[in-house]
Short mmCIF file of N, CA, C and O in Angstrom, two decimals:
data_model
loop_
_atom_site.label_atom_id
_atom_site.label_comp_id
_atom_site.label_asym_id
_atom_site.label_seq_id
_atom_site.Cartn_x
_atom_site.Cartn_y
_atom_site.Cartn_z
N UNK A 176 27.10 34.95 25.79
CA UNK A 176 26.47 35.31 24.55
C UNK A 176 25.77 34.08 23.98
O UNK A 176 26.21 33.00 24.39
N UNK A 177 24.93 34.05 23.26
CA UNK A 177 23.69 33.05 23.13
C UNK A 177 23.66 33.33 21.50
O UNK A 177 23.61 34.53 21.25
N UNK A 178 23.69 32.47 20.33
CA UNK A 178 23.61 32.87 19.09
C UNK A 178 21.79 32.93 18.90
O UNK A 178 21.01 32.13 19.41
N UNK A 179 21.47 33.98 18.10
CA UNK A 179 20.15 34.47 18.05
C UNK A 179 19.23 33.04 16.78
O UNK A 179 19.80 32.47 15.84
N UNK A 180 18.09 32.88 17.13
CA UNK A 180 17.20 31.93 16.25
C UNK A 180 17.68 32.52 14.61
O UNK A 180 18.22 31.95 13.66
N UNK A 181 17.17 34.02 14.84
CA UNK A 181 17.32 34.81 13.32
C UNK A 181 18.30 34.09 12.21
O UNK A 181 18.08 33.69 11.07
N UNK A 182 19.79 34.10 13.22
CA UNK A 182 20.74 34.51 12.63
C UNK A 182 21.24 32.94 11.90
O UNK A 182 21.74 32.95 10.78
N UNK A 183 21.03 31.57 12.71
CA UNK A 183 20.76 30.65 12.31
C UNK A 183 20.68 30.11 10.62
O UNK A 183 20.08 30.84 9.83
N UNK A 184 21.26 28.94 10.16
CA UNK A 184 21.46 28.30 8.59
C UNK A 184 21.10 27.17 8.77
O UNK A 184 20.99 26.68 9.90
N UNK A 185 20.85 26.53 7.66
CA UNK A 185 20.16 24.89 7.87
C UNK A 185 21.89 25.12 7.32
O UNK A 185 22.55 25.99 6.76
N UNK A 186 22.09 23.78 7.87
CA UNK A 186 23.53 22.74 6.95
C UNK A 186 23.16 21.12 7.49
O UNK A 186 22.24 20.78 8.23
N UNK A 187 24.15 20.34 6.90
CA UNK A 187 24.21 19.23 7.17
C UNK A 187 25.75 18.51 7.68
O UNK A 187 26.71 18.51 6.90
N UNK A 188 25.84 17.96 8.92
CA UNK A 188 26.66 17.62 9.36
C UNK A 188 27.24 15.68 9.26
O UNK A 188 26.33 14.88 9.47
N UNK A 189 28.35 15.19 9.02
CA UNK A 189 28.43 13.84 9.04
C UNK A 189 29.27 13.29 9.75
O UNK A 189 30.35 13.57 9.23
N UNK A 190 29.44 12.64 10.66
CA UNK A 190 30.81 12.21 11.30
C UNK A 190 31.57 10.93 10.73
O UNK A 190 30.93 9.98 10.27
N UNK A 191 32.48 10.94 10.78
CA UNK A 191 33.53 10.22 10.18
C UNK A 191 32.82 8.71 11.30
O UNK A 191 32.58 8.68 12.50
N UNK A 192 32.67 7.58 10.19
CA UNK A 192 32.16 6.29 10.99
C UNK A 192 33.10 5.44 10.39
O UNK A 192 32.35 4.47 10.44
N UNK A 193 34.17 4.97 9.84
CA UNK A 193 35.33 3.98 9.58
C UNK A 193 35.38 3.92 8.23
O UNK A 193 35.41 4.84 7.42
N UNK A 194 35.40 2.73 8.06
CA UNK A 194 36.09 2.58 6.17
C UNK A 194 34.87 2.24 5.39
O UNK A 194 33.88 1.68 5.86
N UNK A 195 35.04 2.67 4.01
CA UNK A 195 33.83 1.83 3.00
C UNK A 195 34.87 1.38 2.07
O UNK A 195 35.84 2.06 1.72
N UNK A 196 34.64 0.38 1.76
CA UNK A 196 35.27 -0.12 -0.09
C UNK A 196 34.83 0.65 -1.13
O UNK A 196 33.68 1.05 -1.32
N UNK A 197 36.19 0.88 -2.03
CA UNK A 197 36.07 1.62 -3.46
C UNK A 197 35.39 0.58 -4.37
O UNK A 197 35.65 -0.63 -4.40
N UNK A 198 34.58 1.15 -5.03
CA UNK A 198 33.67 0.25 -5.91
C UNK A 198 34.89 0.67 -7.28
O UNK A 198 35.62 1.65 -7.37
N UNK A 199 34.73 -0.51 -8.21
CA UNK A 199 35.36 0.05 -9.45
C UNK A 199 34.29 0.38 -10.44
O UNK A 199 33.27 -0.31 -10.40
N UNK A 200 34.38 1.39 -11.39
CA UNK A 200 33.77 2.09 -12.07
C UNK A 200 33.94 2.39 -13.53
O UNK A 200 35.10 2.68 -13.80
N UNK A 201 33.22 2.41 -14.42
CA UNK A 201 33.28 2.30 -15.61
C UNK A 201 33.52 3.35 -16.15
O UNK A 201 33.61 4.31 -15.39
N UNK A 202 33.72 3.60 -17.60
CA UNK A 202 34.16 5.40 -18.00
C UNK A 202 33.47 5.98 -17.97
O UNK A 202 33.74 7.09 -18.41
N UNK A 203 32.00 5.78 -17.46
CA UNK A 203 31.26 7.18 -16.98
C UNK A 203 31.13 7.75 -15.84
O UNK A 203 30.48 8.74 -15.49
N UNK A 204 31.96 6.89 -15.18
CA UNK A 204 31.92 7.14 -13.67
C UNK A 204 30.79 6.11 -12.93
O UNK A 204 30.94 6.25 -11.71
N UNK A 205 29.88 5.28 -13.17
CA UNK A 205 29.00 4.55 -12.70
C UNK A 205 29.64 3.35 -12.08
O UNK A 205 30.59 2.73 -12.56
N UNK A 206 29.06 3.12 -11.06
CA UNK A 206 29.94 1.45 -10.70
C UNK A 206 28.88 0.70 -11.51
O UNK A 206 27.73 0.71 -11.95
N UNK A 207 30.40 -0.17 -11.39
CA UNK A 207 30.44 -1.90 -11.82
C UNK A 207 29.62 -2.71 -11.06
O UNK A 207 29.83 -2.65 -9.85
N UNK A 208 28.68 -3.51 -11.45
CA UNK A 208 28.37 -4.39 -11.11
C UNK A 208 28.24 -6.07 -11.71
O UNK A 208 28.25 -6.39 -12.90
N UNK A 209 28.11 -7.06 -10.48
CA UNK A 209 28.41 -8.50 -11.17
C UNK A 209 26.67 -9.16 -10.80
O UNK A 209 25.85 -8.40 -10.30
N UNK A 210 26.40 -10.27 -11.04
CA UNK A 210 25.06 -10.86 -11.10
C UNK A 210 25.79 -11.78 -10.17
O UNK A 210 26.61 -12.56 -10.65
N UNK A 211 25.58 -11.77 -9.09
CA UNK A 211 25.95 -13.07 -8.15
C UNK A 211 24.56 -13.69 -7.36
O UNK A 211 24.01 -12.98 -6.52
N UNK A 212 23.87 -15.37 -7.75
CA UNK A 212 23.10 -15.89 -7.37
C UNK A 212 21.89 -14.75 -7.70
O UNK A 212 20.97 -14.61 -6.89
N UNK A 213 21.94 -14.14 -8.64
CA UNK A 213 20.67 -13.17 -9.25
C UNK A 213 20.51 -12.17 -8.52
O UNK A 213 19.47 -11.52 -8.46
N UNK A 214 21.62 -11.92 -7.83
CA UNK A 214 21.84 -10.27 -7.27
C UNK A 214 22.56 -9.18 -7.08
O UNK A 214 23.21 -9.27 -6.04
N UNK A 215 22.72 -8.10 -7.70
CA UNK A 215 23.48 -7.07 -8.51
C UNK A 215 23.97 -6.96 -7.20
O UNK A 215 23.25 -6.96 -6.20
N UNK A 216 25.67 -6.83 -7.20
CA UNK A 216 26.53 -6.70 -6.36
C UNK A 216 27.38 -5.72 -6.95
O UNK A 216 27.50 -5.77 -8.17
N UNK A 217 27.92 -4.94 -6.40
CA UNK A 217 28.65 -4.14 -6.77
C UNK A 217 30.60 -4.64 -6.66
O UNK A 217 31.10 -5.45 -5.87
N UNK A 218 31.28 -3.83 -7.71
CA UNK A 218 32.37 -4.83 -8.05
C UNK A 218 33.61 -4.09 -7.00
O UNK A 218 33.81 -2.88 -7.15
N UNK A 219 34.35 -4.82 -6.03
CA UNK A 219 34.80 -3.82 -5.17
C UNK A 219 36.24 -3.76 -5.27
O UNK A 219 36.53 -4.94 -5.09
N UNK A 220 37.57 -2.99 -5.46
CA UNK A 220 38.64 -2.96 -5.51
C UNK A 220 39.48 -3.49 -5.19
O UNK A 220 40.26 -4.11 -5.92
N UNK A 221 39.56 -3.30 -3.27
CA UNK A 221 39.84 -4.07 -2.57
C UNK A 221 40.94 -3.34 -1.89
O UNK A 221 42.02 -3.69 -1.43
N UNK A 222 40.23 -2.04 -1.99
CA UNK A 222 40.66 -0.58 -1.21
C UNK A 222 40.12 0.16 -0.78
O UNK A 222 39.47 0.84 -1.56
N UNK A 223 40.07 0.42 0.35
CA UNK A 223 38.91 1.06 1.10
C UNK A 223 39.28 2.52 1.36
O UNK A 223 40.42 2.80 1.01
N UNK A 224 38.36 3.78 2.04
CA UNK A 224 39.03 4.85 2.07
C UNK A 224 37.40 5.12 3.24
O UNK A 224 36.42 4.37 3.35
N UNK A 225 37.69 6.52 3.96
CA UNK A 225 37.19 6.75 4.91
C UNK A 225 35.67 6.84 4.50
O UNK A 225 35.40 7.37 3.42
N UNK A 226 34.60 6.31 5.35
CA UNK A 226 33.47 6.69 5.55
C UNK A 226 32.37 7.48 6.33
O UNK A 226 32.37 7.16 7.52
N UNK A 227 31.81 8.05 6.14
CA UNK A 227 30.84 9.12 7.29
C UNK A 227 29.23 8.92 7.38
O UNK A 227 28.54 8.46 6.47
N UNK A 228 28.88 9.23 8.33
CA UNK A 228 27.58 8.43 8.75
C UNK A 228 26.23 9.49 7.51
O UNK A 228 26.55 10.26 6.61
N UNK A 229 25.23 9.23 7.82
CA UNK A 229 24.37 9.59 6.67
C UNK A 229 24.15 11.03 7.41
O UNK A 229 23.91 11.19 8.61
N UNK A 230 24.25 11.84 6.61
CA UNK A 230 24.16 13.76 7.06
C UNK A 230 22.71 14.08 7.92
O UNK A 230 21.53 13.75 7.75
N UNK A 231 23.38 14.85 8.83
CA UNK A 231 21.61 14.97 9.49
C UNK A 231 22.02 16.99 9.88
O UNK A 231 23.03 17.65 10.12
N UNK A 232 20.27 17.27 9.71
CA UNK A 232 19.95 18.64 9.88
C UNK A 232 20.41 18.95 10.46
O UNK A 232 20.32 18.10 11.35
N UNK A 233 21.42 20.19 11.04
CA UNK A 233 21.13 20.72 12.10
C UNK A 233 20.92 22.28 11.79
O UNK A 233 20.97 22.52 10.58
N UNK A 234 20.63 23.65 12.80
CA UNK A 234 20.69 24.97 12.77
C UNK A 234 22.07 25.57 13.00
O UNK A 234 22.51 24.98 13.99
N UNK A 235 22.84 26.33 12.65
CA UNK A 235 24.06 27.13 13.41
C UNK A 235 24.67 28.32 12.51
O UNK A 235 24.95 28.15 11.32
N UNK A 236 24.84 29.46 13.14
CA UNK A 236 25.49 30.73 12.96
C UNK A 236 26.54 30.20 12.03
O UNK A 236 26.97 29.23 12.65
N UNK A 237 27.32 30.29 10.73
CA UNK A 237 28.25 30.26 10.07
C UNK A 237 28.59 31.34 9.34
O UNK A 237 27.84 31.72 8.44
N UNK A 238 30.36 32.30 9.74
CA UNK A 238 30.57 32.93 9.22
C UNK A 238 32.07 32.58 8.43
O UNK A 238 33.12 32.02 8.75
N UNK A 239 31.52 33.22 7.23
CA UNK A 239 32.61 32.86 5.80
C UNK A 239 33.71 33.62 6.04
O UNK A 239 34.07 34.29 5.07
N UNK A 240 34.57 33.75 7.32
CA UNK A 240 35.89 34.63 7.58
C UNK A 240 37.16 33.50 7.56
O UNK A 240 37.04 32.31 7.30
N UNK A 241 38.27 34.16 7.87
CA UNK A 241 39.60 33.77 7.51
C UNK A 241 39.76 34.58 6.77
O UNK A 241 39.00 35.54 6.64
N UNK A 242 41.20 34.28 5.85
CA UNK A 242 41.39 34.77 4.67
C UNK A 242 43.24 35.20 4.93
O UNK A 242 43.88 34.38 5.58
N UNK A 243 43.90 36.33 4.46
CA UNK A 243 45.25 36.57 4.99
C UNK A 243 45.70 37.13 6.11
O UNK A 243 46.87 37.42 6.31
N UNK A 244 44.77 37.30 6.90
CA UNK A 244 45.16 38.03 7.93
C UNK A 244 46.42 37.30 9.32
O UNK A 244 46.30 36.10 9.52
N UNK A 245 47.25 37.89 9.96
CA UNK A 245 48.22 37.65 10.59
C UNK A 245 47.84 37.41 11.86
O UNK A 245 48.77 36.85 12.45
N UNK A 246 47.11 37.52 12.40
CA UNK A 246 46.35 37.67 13.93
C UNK A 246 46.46 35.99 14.04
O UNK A 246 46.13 35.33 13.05
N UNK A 247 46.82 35.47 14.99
CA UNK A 247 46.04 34.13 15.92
C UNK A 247 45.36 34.77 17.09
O UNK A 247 45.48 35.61 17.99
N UNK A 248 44.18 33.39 16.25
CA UNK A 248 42.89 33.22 17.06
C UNK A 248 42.88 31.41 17.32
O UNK A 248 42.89 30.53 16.46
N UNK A 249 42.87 31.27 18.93
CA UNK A 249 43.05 30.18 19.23
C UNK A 249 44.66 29.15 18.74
O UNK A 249 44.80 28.00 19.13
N UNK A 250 45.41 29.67 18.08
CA UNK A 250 46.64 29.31 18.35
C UNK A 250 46.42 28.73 16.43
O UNK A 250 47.10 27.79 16.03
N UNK A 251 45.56 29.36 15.58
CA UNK A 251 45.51 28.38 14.68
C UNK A 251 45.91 30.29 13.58
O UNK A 251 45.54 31.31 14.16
N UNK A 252 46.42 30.39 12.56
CA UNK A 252 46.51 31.46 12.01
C UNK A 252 45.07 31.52 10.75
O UNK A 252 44.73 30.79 9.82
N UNK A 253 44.65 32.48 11.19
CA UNK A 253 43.23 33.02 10.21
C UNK A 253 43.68 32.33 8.72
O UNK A 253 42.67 31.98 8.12
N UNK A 254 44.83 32.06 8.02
CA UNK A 254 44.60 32.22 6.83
C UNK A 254 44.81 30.67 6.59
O UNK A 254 45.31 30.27 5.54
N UNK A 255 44.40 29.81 7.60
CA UNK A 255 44.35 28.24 7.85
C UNK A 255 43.42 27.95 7.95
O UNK A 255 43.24 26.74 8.04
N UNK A 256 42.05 28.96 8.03
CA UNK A 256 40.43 28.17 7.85
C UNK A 256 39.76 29.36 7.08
O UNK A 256 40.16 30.52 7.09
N UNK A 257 38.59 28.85 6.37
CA UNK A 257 37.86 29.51 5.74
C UNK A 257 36.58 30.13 6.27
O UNK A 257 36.00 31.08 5.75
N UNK A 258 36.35 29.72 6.95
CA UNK A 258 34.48 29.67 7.86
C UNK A 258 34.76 29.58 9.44
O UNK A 258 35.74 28.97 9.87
N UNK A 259 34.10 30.07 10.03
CA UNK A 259 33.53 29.43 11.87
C UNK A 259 32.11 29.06 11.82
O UNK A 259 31.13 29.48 11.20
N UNK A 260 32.28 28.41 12.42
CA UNK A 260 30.66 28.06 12.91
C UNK A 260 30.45 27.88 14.34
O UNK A 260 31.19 27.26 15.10
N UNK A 261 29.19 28.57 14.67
CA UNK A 261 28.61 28.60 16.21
C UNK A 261 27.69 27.84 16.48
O UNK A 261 26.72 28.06 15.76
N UNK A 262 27.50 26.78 17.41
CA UNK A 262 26.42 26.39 17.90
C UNK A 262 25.91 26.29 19.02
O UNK A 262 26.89 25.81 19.59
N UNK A 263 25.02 26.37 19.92
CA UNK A 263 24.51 26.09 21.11
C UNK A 263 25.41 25.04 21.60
O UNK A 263 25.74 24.11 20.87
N UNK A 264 25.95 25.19 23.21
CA UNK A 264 26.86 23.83 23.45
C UNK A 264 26.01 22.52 23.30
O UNK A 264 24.78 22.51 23.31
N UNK A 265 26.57 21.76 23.20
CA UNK A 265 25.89 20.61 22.73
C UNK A 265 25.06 20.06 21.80
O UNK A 265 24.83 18.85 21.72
N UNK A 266 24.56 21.00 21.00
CA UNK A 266 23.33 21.28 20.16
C UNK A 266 24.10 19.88 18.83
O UNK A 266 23.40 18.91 18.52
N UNK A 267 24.99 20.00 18.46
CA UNK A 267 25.52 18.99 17.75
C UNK A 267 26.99 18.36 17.89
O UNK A 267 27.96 19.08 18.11
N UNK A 268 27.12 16.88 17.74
CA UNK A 268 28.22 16.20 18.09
C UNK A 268 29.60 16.48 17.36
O UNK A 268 30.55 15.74 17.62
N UNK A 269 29.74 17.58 16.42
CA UNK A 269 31.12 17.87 15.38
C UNK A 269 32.09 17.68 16.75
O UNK A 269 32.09 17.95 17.95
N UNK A 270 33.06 16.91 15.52
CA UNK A 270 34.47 16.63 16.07
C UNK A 270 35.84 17.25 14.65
O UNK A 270 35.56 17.95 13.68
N UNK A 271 36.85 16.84 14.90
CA UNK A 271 38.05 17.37 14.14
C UNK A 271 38.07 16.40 12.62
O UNK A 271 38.84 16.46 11.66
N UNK A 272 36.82 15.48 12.89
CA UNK A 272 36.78 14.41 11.31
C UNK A 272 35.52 14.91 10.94
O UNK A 272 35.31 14.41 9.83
N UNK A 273 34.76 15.48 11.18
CA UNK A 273 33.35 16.07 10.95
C UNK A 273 33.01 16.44 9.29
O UNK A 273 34.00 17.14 9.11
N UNK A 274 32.67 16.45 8.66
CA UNK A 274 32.43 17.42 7.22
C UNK A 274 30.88 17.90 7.54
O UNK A 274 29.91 17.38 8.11
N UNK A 275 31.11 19.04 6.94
CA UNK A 275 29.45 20.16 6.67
C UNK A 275 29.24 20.54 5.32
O UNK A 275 29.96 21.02 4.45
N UNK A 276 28.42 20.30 5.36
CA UNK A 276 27.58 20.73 3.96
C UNK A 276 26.65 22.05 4.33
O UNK A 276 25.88 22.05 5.29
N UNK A 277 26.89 23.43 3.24
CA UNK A 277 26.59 24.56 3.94
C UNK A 277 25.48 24.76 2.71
O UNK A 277 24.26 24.79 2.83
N UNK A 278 26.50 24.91 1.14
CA UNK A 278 25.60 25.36 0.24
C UNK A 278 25.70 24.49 -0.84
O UNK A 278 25.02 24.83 -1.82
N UNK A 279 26.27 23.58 -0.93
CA UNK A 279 26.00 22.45 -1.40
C UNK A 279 25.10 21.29 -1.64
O UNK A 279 24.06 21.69 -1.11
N UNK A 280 24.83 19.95 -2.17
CA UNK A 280 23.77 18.84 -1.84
C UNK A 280 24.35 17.78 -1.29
O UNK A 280 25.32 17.20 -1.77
N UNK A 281 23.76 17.47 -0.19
CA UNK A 281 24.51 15.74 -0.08
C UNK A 281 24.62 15.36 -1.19
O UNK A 281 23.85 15.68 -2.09
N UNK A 282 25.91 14.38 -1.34
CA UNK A 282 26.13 13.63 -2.46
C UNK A 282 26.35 12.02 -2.01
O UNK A 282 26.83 11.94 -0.88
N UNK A 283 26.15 10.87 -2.57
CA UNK A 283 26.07 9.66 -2.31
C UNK A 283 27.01 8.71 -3.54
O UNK A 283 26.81 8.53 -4.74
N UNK A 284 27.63 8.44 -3.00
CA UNK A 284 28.55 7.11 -4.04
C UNK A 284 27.98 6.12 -4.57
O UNK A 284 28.02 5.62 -5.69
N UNK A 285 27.29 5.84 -3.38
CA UNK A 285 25.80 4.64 -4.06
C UNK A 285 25.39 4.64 -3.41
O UNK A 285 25.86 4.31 -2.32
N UNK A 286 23.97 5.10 -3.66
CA UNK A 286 22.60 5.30 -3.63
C UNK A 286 22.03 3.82 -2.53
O UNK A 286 21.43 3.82 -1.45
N UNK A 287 22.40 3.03 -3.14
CA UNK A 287 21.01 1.90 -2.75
C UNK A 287 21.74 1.59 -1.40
O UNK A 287 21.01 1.07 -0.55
N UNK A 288 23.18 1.85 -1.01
CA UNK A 288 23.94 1.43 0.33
C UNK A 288 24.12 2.56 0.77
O UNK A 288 25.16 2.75 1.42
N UNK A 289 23.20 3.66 0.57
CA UNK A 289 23.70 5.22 1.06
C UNK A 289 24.78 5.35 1.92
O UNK A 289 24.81 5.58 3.13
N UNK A 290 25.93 5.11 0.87
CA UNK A 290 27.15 5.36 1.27
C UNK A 290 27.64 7.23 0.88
O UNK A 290 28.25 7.55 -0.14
N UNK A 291 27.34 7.87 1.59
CA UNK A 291 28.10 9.19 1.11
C UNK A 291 29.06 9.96 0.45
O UNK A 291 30.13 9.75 1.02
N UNK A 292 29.16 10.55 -0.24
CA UNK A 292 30.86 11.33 -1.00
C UNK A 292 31.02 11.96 0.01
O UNK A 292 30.04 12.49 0.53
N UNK A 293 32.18 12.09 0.54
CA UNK A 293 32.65 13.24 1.02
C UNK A 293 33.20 14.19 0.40
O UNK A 293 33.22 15.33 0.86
N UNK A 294 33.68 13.91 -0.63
CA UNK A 294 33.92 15.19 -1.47
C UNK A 294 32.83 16.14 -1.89
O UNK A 294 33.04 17.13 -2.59
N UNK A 295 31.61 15.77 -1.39
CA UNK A 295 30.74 16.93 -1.72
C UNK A 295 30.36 18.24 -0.92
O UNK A 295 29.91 19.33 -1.27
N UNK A 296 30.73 17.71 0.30
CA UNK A 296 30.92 18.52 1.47
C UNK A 296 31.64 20.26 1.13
O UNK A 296 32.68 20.43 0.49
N UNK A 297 30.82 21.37 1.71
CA UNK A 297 31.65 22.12 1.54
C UNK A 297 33.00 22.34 2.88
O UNK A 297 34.08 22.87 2.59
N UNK A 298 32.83 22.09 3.61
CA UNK A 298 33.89 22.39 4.87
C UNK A 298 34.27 20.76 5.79
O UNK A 298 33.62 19.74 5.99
N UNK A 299 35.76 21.26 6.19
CA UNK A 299 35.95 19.98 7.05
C UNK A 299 36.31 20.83 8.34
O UNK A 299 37.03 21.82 8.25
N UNK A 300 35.87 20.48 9.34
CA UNK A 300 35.61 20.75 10.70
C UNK A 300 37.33 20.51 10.99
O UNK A 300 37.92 19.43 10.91
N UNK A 301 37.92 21.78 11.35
CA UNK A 301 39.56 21.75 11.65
C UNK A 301 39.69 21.99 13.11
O UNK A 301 40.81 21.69 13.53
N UNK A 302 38.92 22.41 13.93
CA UNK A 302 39.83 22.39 15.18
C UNK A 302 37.78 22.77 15.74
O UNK A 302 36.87 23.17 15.01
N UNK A 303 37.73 22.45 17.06
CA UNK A 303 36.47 22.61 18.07
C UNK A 303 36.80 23.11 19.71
O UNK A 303 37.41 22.41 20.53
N UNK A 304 36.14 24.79 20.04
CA UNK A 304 36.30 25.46 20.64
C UNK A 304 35.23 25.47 21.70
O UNK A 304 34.57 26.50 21.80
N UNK A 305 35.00 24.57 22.41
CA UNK A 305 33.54 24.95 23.50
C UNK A 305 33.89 26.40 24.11
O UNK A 305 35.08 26.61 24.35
N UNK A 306 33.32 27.03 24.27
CA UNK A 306 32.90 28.25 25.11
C UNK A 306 31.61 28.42 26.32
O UNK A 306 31.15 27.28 26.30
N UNK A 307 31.16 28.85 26.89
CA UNK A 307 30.77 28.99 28.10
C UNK A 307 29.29 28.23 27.51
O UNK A 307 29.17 27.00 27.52
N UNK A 308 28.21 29.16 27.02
CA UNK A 308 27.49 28.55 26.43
C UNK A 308 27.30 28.13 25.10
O UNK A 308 26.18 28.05 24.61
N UNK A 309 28.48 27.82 24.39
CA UNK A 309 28.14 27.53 23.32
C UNK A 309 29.38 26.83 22.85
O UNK A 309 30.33 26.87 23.62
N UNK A 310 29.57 25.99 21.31
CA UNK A 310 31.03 25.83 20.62
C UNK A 310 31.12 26.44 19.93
O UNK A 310 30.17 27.17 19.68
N UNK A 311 32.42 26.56 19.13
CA UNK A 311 32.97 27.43 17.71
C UNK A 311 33.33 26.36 17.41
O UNK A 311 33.52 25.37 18.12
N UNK A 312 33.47 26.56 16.05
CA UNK A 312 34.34 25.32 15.45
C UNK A 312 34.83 25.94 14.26
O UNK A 312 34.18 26.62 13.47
N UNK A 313 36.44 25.54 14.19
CA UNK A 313 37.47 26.21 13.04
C UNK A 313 36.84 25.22 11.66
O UNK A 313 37.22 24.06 11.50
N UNK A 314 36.03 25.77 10.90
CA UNK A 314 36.29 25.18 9.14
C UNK A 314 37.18 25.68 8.23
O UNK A 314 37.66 26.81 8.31
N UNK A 315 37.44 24.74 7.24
CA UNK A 315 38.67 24.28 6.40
C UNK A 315 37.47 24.16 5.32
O UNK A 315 36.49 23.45 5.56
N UNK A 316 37.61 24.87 4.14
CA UNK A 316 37.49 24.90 2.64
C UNK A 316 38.03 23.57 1.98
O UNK A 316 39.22 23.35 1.77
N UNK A 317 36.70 22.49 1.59
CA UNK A 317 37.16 21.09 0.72
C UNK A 317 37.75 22.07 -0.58
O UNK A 317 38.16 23.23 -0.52
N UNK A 318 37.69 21.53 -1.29
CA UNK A 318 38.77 22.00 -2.53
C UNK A 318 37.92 20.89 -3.49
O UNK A 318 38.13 19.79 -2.96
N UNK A 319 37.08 20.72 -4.61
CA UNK A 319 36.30 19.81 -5.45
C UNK A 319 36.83 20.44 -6.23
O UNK A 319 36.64 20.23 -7.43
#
């Protein structure tokens, strides 16, 4: 089975690329910054938390299922993901650290080091199913 052009969604995919530093932030939520040798540096914690590479296009079938149902599919129980998504095999690199953005906007922590939120993401990529010609991949509902 071959997923049809029609049926196809733009989203945006990011893979998990290592750590960024927490900037500290003022009560509006804006980071801090210091003037070091006349150049706005941002003020950093000195706690880092996971980072993901900058979101890129891709096309793929996504359906909004799960929910309570009792059935296993693939050894994982339906009411443990929110979404599947289909793509052409290979068509994109998602792994089990992956986040997608379906109907959401990329979101960025800071802008000028386009460092990404991941909390803006709507889905985290929970389990990846290749099939003959194509993958599935189990999504998980972020929670914002």
């Amino acid at each position: 089975m071959r997923t049809l052009a029609k049926n196809k969604q733009k989203m945006y995919y990011a893979l998990q690329s290592g750590e960024v530093p927490i900037y500290e932030k003022d009560e509006y939520g804006n980071i801090k910054y210091i003037t070091i040798d006349g150049e706005q540096v941002p003020v950093e914690t000195g706690e880092y938390e996971l980072g993901y590479s900058e979101p890129v296009e891709f096309l793929g079938n996504i359906a909004l299922s799960g929910g309570d149902s009792e059935v296993v599919e693939y050894g994982i129980d339906t009411s443990a993901y929110d979404a599947t998504l289909v793509t052409d095999k290979g068509a994109v690199p998602l792994t089990e650290t992956s986040l997608i953005w379906f109907q959401s906007e990329v979101g960025y922590k800071d802008t000028t080091k386009m460092i990404v939120d991941g909390n803006t993401a709507d889905y985290r990529v929970l389990a990846v199913k290749p099939i003959l010609n194509e993958a599935k991949y189990i999504l998980g509902k972020l929670t914002k």
